[in-house]
Amino acid sequence: MQHKGIIIYYSYGGNTKQIANMIKEQTNFELLELTPKVPYTTNYQQLVDDEEEKMNTKEIIEINDIDIEFNDYDKIIIGTPVWWYSMSPVIRSFLEKKNLPNKKVDIFITNGGWLGHTVEDFEEYLPINSYIDIKFNGNDLETPKEEIKNWIYKLQ
Ligand SMILES: Cc1cc2nc3c(=O)[nH]c(=O)nc-3n(C[C@H](O)[C@H](O)[C@H](O)COP(=O)(O)O)c2cc1C
């Protein structure tokens, strides 16, 4: 049976968005991009420094409203970049709202090589079906595309 799926993601610099688009192309699942109410600075180094100060605080922020009935989907995929060894605050804030049905999700995590405790932090909110750790060097994808395609294939 073909799943009805939704890909929910946050992307600051475009890497996670690139993977979300790959998943959409291969599956035809819907895309839902989450955004913070107050945009982050466009200065990358400033962002890295600001967020370092808030590391381990499990910060919750305001995110823009979304109008989705999650029960309409039987496959939920969530994508986040790693920010200081955890999920990005946009994704944490979304999960904190707990408006997701308590069904297993699949997650993709883009990062520069240090996943830290991102997966464990997700598990505090939701049961996980599968996850993939996708490495970028800056904006260059380092994880082989084949590996990502194989993971996407199993979602269908
Ligand atoms: C604030 C901040 C903190 C980051 N912390 C980590 C980290 O702890 N480990 C890591 O591997 N990469 C870290 N990165 C790199 C990003 O996870 C990586 O570049 C990711 O692919 C960016 O995704 P995006 O382009 O969708 O925003 C950090 C980036 C930012 C902006």
PDB file of C-alpha atoms and ligand atoms in Angstrom:
ATOM      1  CA  MET A   1       0.000   0.000   0.000  1.00  0.00           C
ATOM      2  CA  GLN A   2       1.204   3.497  -0.823  1.00  0.00           C
ATOM      3  CA  HIS A   3       1.642   5.577   2.325  1.00  0.00           C
ATOM      4  CA  LYS A   4       0.205   9.032   2.744  1.00  0.00           C
ATOM      5  CA  GLY A   5       3.155  10.834   4.235  1.00  0.00           C
ATOM      6  CA  ILE A   6       4.290  14.242   5.354  1.00  0.00           C
ATOM      7  CA  ILE A   7       7.827  15.581   5.659  1.00  0.00           C
ATOM      8  CA  ILE A   8       8.096  18.163   8.421  1.00  0.00           C
ATOM      9  CA  TYR A   9      11.396  20.005   8.621  1.00  0.00           C
ATOM     10  CA  TYR A  10      13.350  23.049   9.640  1.00  0.00           C
ATOM     11  CA  SER A  11      16.333  24.324   7.708  1.00  0.00           C
ATOM     12  CA  TYR A  12      18.419  27.411   8.446  1.00  0.00           C
ATOM     13  CA  GLY A  13      21.004  27.145   5.691  1.00  0.00           C
ATOM     14  CA  GLY A  14      19.325  24.889   3.113  1.00  0.00           C
ATOM     15  CA  ASN A  15      20.940  21.492   3.799  1.00  0.00           C
ATOM     16  CA  THR A  16      17.942  19.943   5.546  1.00  0.00           C
ATOM     17  CA  LYS A  17      15.663  21.485   2.926  1.00  0.00           C
ATOM     18  CA  GLN A  18      17.718  19.795   0.191  1.00  0.00           C
ATOM     19  CA  ILE A  19      17.174  16.398   1.823  1.00  0.00           C
ATOM     20  CA  ALA A  20      13.460  17.119   2.395  1.00  0.00           C
ATOM     21  CA  ASN A  21      13.165  17.831  -1.329  1.00  0.00           C
ATOM     22  CA  MET A  22      14.955  14.566  -2.158  1.00  0.00           C
ATOM     23  CA  ILE A  23      12.427  12.690  -0.031  1.00  0.00           C
ATOM     24  CA  LYS A  24       9.548  14.489  -1.694  1.00  0.00           C
ATOM     25  CA  GLU A  25      10.846  13.702  -5.181  1.00  0.00           C
ATOM     26  CA  GLN A  26      11.203  10.018  -4.390  1.00  0.00           C
ATOM     27  CA  THR A  27       7.964   9.536  -2.430  1.00  0.00           C
ATOM     28  CA  ASN A  28       5.588  12.340  -3.385  1.00  0.00           C
ATOM     29  CA  PHE A  29       4.925  12.933   0.328  1.00  0.00           C
ATOM     30  CA  GLU A  30       3.835  16.439   1.281  1.00  0.00           C
ATOM     31  CA  LEU A  31       6.325  19.004   2.538  1.00  0.00           C
ATOM     32  CA  LEU A  32       5.858  21.185   5.595  1.00  0.00           C
ATOM     33  CA  GLU A  33       8.570  23.695   6.431  1.00  0.00           C
ATOM     34  CA  LEU A  34       8.572  25.059   9.977  1.00  0.00           C
ATOM     35  CA  THR A  35       9.822  28.581  10.623  1.00  0.00           C
ATOM     36  CA  PRO A  36      10.505  30.609  13.777  1.00  0.00           C
ATOM     37  CA  LYS A  37       8.267  33.600  14.486  1.00  0.00           C
ATOM     38  CA  VAL A  38      11.329  35.728  15.074  1.00  0.00           C
ATOM     39  CA  PRO A  39      13.829  35.079  12.290  1.00  0.00           C
ATOM     40  CA  TYR A  40      17.369  34.161  13.291  1.00  0.00           C
ATOM     41  CA  THR A  41      20.280  36.433  12.459  1.00  0.00           C
ATOM     42  CA  THR A  42      21.600  36.028   8.917  1.00  0.00           C
ATOM     43  CA  ASN A  43      25.136  36.073  10.332  1.00  0.00           C
ATOM     44  CA  TYR A  44      26.121  32.399  10.609  1.00  0.00           C
ATOM     45  CA  GLN A  45      28.944  32.859  13.116  1.00  0.00           C
ATOM     46  CA  GLN A  46      26.710  35.041  15.277  1.00  0.00           C
ATOM     47  CA  LEU A  47      24.060  32.323  15.251  1.00  0.00           C
ATOM     48  CA  VAL A  48      26.570  29.641  16.213  1.00  0.00           C
ATOM     49  CA  ASP A  49      27.814  31.779  19.108  1.00  0.00           C
ATOM     50  CA  ASP A  50      24.309  32.762  20.301  1.00  0.00           C
ATOM     51  CA  GLU A  51      23.171  29.165  20.269  1.00  0.00           C
ATOM     52  CA  GLU A  52      26.281  27.926  22.045  1.00  0.00           C
ATOM     53  CA  GLU A  53      25.268  30.051  25.006  1.00  0.00           C
ATOM     54  CA  LYS A  54      21.866  28.337  25.089  1.00  0.00           C
ATOM     55  CA  MET A  55      23.274  24.836  24.652  1.00  0.00           C
ATOM     56  CA  ASN A  56      21.591  22.323  27.020  1.00  0.00           C
ATOM     57  CA  THR A  57      18.828  24.778  27.956  1.00  0.00           C
ATOM     58  CA  LYS A  58      16.285  22.910  25.766  1.00  0.00           C
ATOM     59  CA  GLU A  59      15.043  26.287  24.620  1.00  0.00           C
ATOM     60  CA  ILE A  60      11.456  26.564  23.367  1.00  0.00           C
ATOM     61  CA  ILE A  61      10.668  29.340  20.911  1.00  0.00           C
ATOM     62  CA  GLU A  62       7.604  30.623  19.066  1.00  0.00           C
ATOM     63  CA  ILE A  63       7.092  29.066  15.671  1.00  0.00           C
ATOM     64  CA  ASN A  64       4.712  30.153  12.942  1.00  0.00           C
ATOM     65  CA  ASP A  65       1.316  28.475  12.995  1.00  0.00           C
ATOM     66  CA  ILE A  66       0.662  25.481  10.827  1.00  0.00           C
ATOM     67  CA  ASP A  67      -2.658  24.103   9.757  1.00  0.00           C
ATOM     68  CA  ILE A  68      -2.295  20.369   9.321  1.00  0.00           C
ATOM     69  CA  GLU A  69      -4.386  17.448  10.493  1.00  0.00           C
ATOM     70  CA  PHE A  70      -1.681  14.953  11.354  1.00  0.00           C
ATOM     71  CA  ASN A  71      -4.130  12.096  11.697  1.00  0.00           C
ATOM     72  CA  ASP A  72      -4.608  12.293   7.924  1.00  0.00           C
ATOM     73  CA  TYR A  73      -1.120  10.876   7.453  1.00  0.00           C
ATOM     74  CA  ASP A  74       0.124   7.390   8.167  1.00  0.00           C
ATOM     75  CA  LYS A  75       3.779   8.287   7.723  1.00  0.00           C
ATOM     76  CA  ILE A  76       5.426  11.209   9.495  1.00  0.00           C
ATOM     77  CA  ILE A  77       9.004  12.170   8.706  1.00  0.00           C
ATOM     78  CA  ILE A  78      10.823  14.873  10.621  1.00  0.00           C
ATOM     79  CA  GLY A  79      14.055  16.581   9.571  1.00  0.00           C
ATOM     80  CA  THR A  80      16.360  18.811  11.572  1.00  0.00           C
ATOM     81  CA  PRO A  81      19.869  20.169  11.507  1.00  0.00           C
ATOM     82  CA  VAL A  82      21.976  19.486  14.612  1.00  0.00           C
ATOM     83  CA  TRP A  83      22.485  22.590  16.721  1.00  0.00           C
ATOM     84  CA  TRP A  84      24.974  22.107  19.493  1.00  0.00           C
ATOM     85  CA  TYR A  85      24.566  18.315  19.748  1.00  0.00           C
ATOM     86  CA  SER A  86      20.764  18.356  19.710  1.00  0.00           C
ATOM     87  CA  MET A  87      17.795  19.073  17.443  1.00  0.00           C
ATOM     88  CA  SER A  88      17.194  22.674  16.390  1.00  0.00           C
ATOM     89  CA  PRO A  89      14.936  24.688  18.737  1.00  0.00           C
ATOM     90  CA  VAL A  90      12.324  25.064  15.967  1.00  0.00           C
ATOM     91  CA  ILE A  91      11.859  21.291  15.881  1.00  0.00           C
ATOM     92  CA  ARG A  92      11.977  20.942  19.662  1.00  0.00           C
ATOM     93  CA  SER A  93       9.313  23.637  19.975  1.00  0.00           C
ATOM     94  CA  PHE A  94       7.149  21.842  17.442  1.00  0.00           C
ATOM     95  CA  LEU A  95       7.462  18.525  19.326  1.00  0.00           C
ATOM     96  CA  GLU A  96       6.799  20.228  22.643  1.00  0.00           C
ATOM     97  CA  LYS A  97       3.368  21.280  21.422  1.00  0.00           C
ATOM     98  CA  LYS A  98       2.527  17.560  21.369  1.00  0.00           C
ATOM     99  CA  ASN A  99      -0.087  17.942  18.676  1.00  0.00           C
ATOM    100  CA  LEU A 100       1.374  14.960  16.877  1.00  0.00           C
ATOM    101  CA  PRO A 101      -0.347  11.618  17.168  1.00  0.00           C
ATOM    102  CA  ASN A 102       1.756   9.266  19.255  1.00  0.00           C
ATOM    103  CA  LYS A 103       2.848   7.165  16.315  1.00  0.00           C
ATOM    104  CA  LYS A 104       6.340   6.206  15.308  1.00  0.00           C
ATOM    105  CA  VAL A 105       8.187   8.740  13.189  1.00  0.00           C
ATOM    106  CA  ASP A 106      11.187   8.541  10.886  1.00  0.00           C
ATOM    107  CA  ILE A 107      13.797  11.248  11.256  1.00  0.00           C
ATOM    108  CA  PHE A 108      16.638  12.664   9.197  1.00  0.00           C
ATOM    109  CA  ILE A 109      19.346  14.629  10.902  1.00  0.00           C
ATOM    110  CA  THR A 110      21.784  16.791   8.961  1.00  0.00           C
ATOM    111  CA  ASN A 111      25.016  17.747  10.671  1.00  0.00           C
ATOM    112  CA  GLY A 112      28.699  18.450  10.280  1.00  0.00           C
ATOM    113  CA  GLY A 113      29.813  15.219  11.932  1.00  0.00           C
ATOM    114  CA  TRP A 114      28.667  15.507  15.544  1.00  0.00           C
ATOM    115  CA  LEU A 115      25.192  14.175  16.205  1.00  0.00           C
ATOM    116  CA  GLY A 116      25.629  14.355  19.975  1.00  0.00           C
ATOM    117  CA  HIS A 117      22.436  13.372  21.802  1.00  0.00           C
ATOM    118  CA  THR A 118      20.002  14.389  19.044  1.00  0.00           C
ATOM    119  CA  VAL A 119      18.402  10.940  18.693  1.00  0.00           C
ATOM    120  CA  GLU A 120      18.006  10.440  22.438  1.00  0.00           C
ATOM    121  CA  ASP A 121      16.445  13.907  22.697  1.00  0.00           C
ATOM    122  CA  PHE A 122      13.901  13.007  20.006  1.00  0.00           C
ATOM    123  CA  GLU A 123      13.021   9.838  21.889  1.00  0.00           C
ATOM    124  CA  GLU A 124      11.929  11.947  24.852  1.00  0.00           C
ATOM    125  CA  TYR A 125       9.062  13.161  22.661  1.00  0.00           C
ATOM    126  CA  LEU A 126       8.216  10.372  20.246  1.00  0.00           C
ATOM    127  CA  PRO A 127       8.951   6.757  19.432  1.00  0.00           C
ATOM    128  CA  ILE A 128      11.312   6.482  16.458  1.00  0.00           C
ATOM    129  CA  ASN A 129      10.923   4.011  13.633  1.00  0.00           C
ATOM    130  CA  SER A 130      14.198   4.805  11.890  1.00  0.00           C
ATOM    131  CA  TYR A 131      16.689   7.629  11.560  1.00  0.00           C
ATOM    132  CA  ILE A 132      19.435   8.659   9.199  1.00  0.00           C
ATOM    133  CA  ASP A 133      22.508  10.705  10.052  1.00  0.00           C
ATOM    134  CA  ILE A 134      23.378  12.856   7.020  1.00  0.00           C
ATOM    135  CA  LYS A 135      26.706  14.636   6.965  1.00  0.00           C
ATOM    136  CA  PHE A 136      27.480  17.897   5.206  1.00  0.00           C
ATOM    137  CA  ASN A 137      30.773  19.718   4.944  1.00  0.00           C
ATOM    138  CA  GLY A 138      29.471  23.280   4.838  1.00  0.00           C
ATOM    139  CA  ASN A 139      26.841  22.959   2.100  1.00  0.00           C
ATOM    140  CA  ASP A 140      28.436  19.933   0.422  1.00  0.00           C
ATOM    141  CA  LEU A 141      26.684  16.641   0.985  1.00  0.00           C
ATOM    142  CA  GLU A 142      29.149  14.027   2.279  1.00  0.00           C
ATOM    143  CA  THR A 143      26.850  11.078   2.947  1.00  0.00           C
ATOM    144  CA  PRO A 144      26.547   9.065  -0.295  1.00  0.00           C
ATOM    145  CA  LYS A 145      23.279   9.782  -2.116  1.00  0.00           C
ATOM    146  CA  GLU A 146      22.749   6.024  -2.522  1.00  0.00           C
ATOM    147  CA  GLU A 147      22.641   5.620   1.252  1.00  0.00           C
ATOM    148  CA  ILE A 148      19.995   8.339   1.515  1.00  0.00           C
ATOM    149  CA  LYS A 149      17.959   6.914  -1.375  1.00  0.00           C
ATOM    150  CA  ASN A 150      17.979   3.488   0.279  1.00  0.00           C
ATOM    151  CA  TRP A 151      16.685   4.971   3.510  1.00  0.00           C
ATOM    152  CA  ILE A 152      13.948   6.850   1.600  1.00  0.00           C
ATOM    153  CA  TYR A 153      13.032   3.684  -0.282  1.00  0.00           C
ATOM    154  CA  LYS A 154      12.263   1.944   3.005  1.00  0.00           C
ATOM    155  CA  LEU A 155       9.864   4.729   4.022  1.00  0.00           C
ATOM    156  CA  GLN A 156       7.458   3.896   1.235  1.00  0.00           C
TER     157      GLN A 156
HETATM  158  C1  LIG B   1      23.873  26.994  15.687  1.00  0.00           C
HETATM  159  C2  LIG B   1      24.490  25.817  15.004  1.00  0.00           C
HETATM  160  C3  LIG B   1      25.000  24.785  15.755  1.00  0.00           C
HETATM  161  C4  LIG B   1      25.540  23.652  15.126  1.00  0.00           C
HETATM  162  N1  LIG B   1      25.955  22.609  15.898  1.00  0.00           N
HETATM  163  C5  LIG B   1      26.397  21.471  15.305  1.00  0.00           C
HETATM  164  C6  LIG B   1      26.747  20.321  16.093  1.00  0.00           C
HETATM  165  O1  LIG B   1      26.657  20.296  17.319  1.00  0.00           O
HETATM  166  N2  LIG B   1      27.179  19.215  15.419  1.00  0.00           N
HETATM  167  C7  LIG B   1      27.282  19.174  14.053  1.00  0.00           C
HETATM  168  O2  LIG B   1      27.694  18.148  13.517  1.00  0.00           O
HETATM  169  N3  LIG B   1      26.937  20.233  13.293  1.00  0.00           N
HETATM  170  C8  LIG B   1      26.486  21.379  13.885  1.00  0.00           C
HETATM  171  N4  LIG B   1      26.114  22.446  13.104  1.00  0.00           N
HETATM  172  C9  LIG B   1      26.144  22.297  11.635  1.00  0.00           C
HETATM  173  C10 LIG B   1      24.765  21.963  11.070  1.00  0.00           C
HETATM  174  O3  LIG B   1      24.141  20.908  11.784  1.00  0.00           O
HETATM  175  C11 LIG B   1      24.833  21.503   9.605  1.00  0.00           C
HETATM  176  O4  LIG B   1      25.531  22.443   8.831  1.00  0.00           O
HETATM  177  C12 LIG B   1      23.436  21.293   9.041  1.00  0.00           C
HETATM  178  O5  LIG B   1      23.511  20.496   7.874  1.00  0.00           O
HETATM  179  C13 LIG B   1      22.753  22.610   8.696  1.00  0.00           C
HETATM  180  O6  LIG B   1      21.467  22.362   8.155  1.00  0.00           O
HETATM  181  P1  LIG B   1      20.610  23.502   7.439  1.00  0.00           P
HETATM  182  O7  LIG B   1      21.449  23.997   6.286  1.00  0.00           O
HETATM  183  O8  LIG B   1      19.379  22.792   6.978  1.00  0.00           O
HETATM  184  O9  LIG B   1      20.339  24.570   8.426  1.00  0.00           O
HETATM  185  C14 LIG B   1      25.597  23.586  13.712  1.00  0.00           C
HETATM  186  C15 LIG B   1      25.113  24.667  12.966  1.00  0.00           C
HETATM  187  C16 LIG B   1      24.560  25.770  13.592  1.00  0.00           C
HETATM  188  C17 LIG B   1      24.017  26.904  12.770  1.00  0.00           C
END
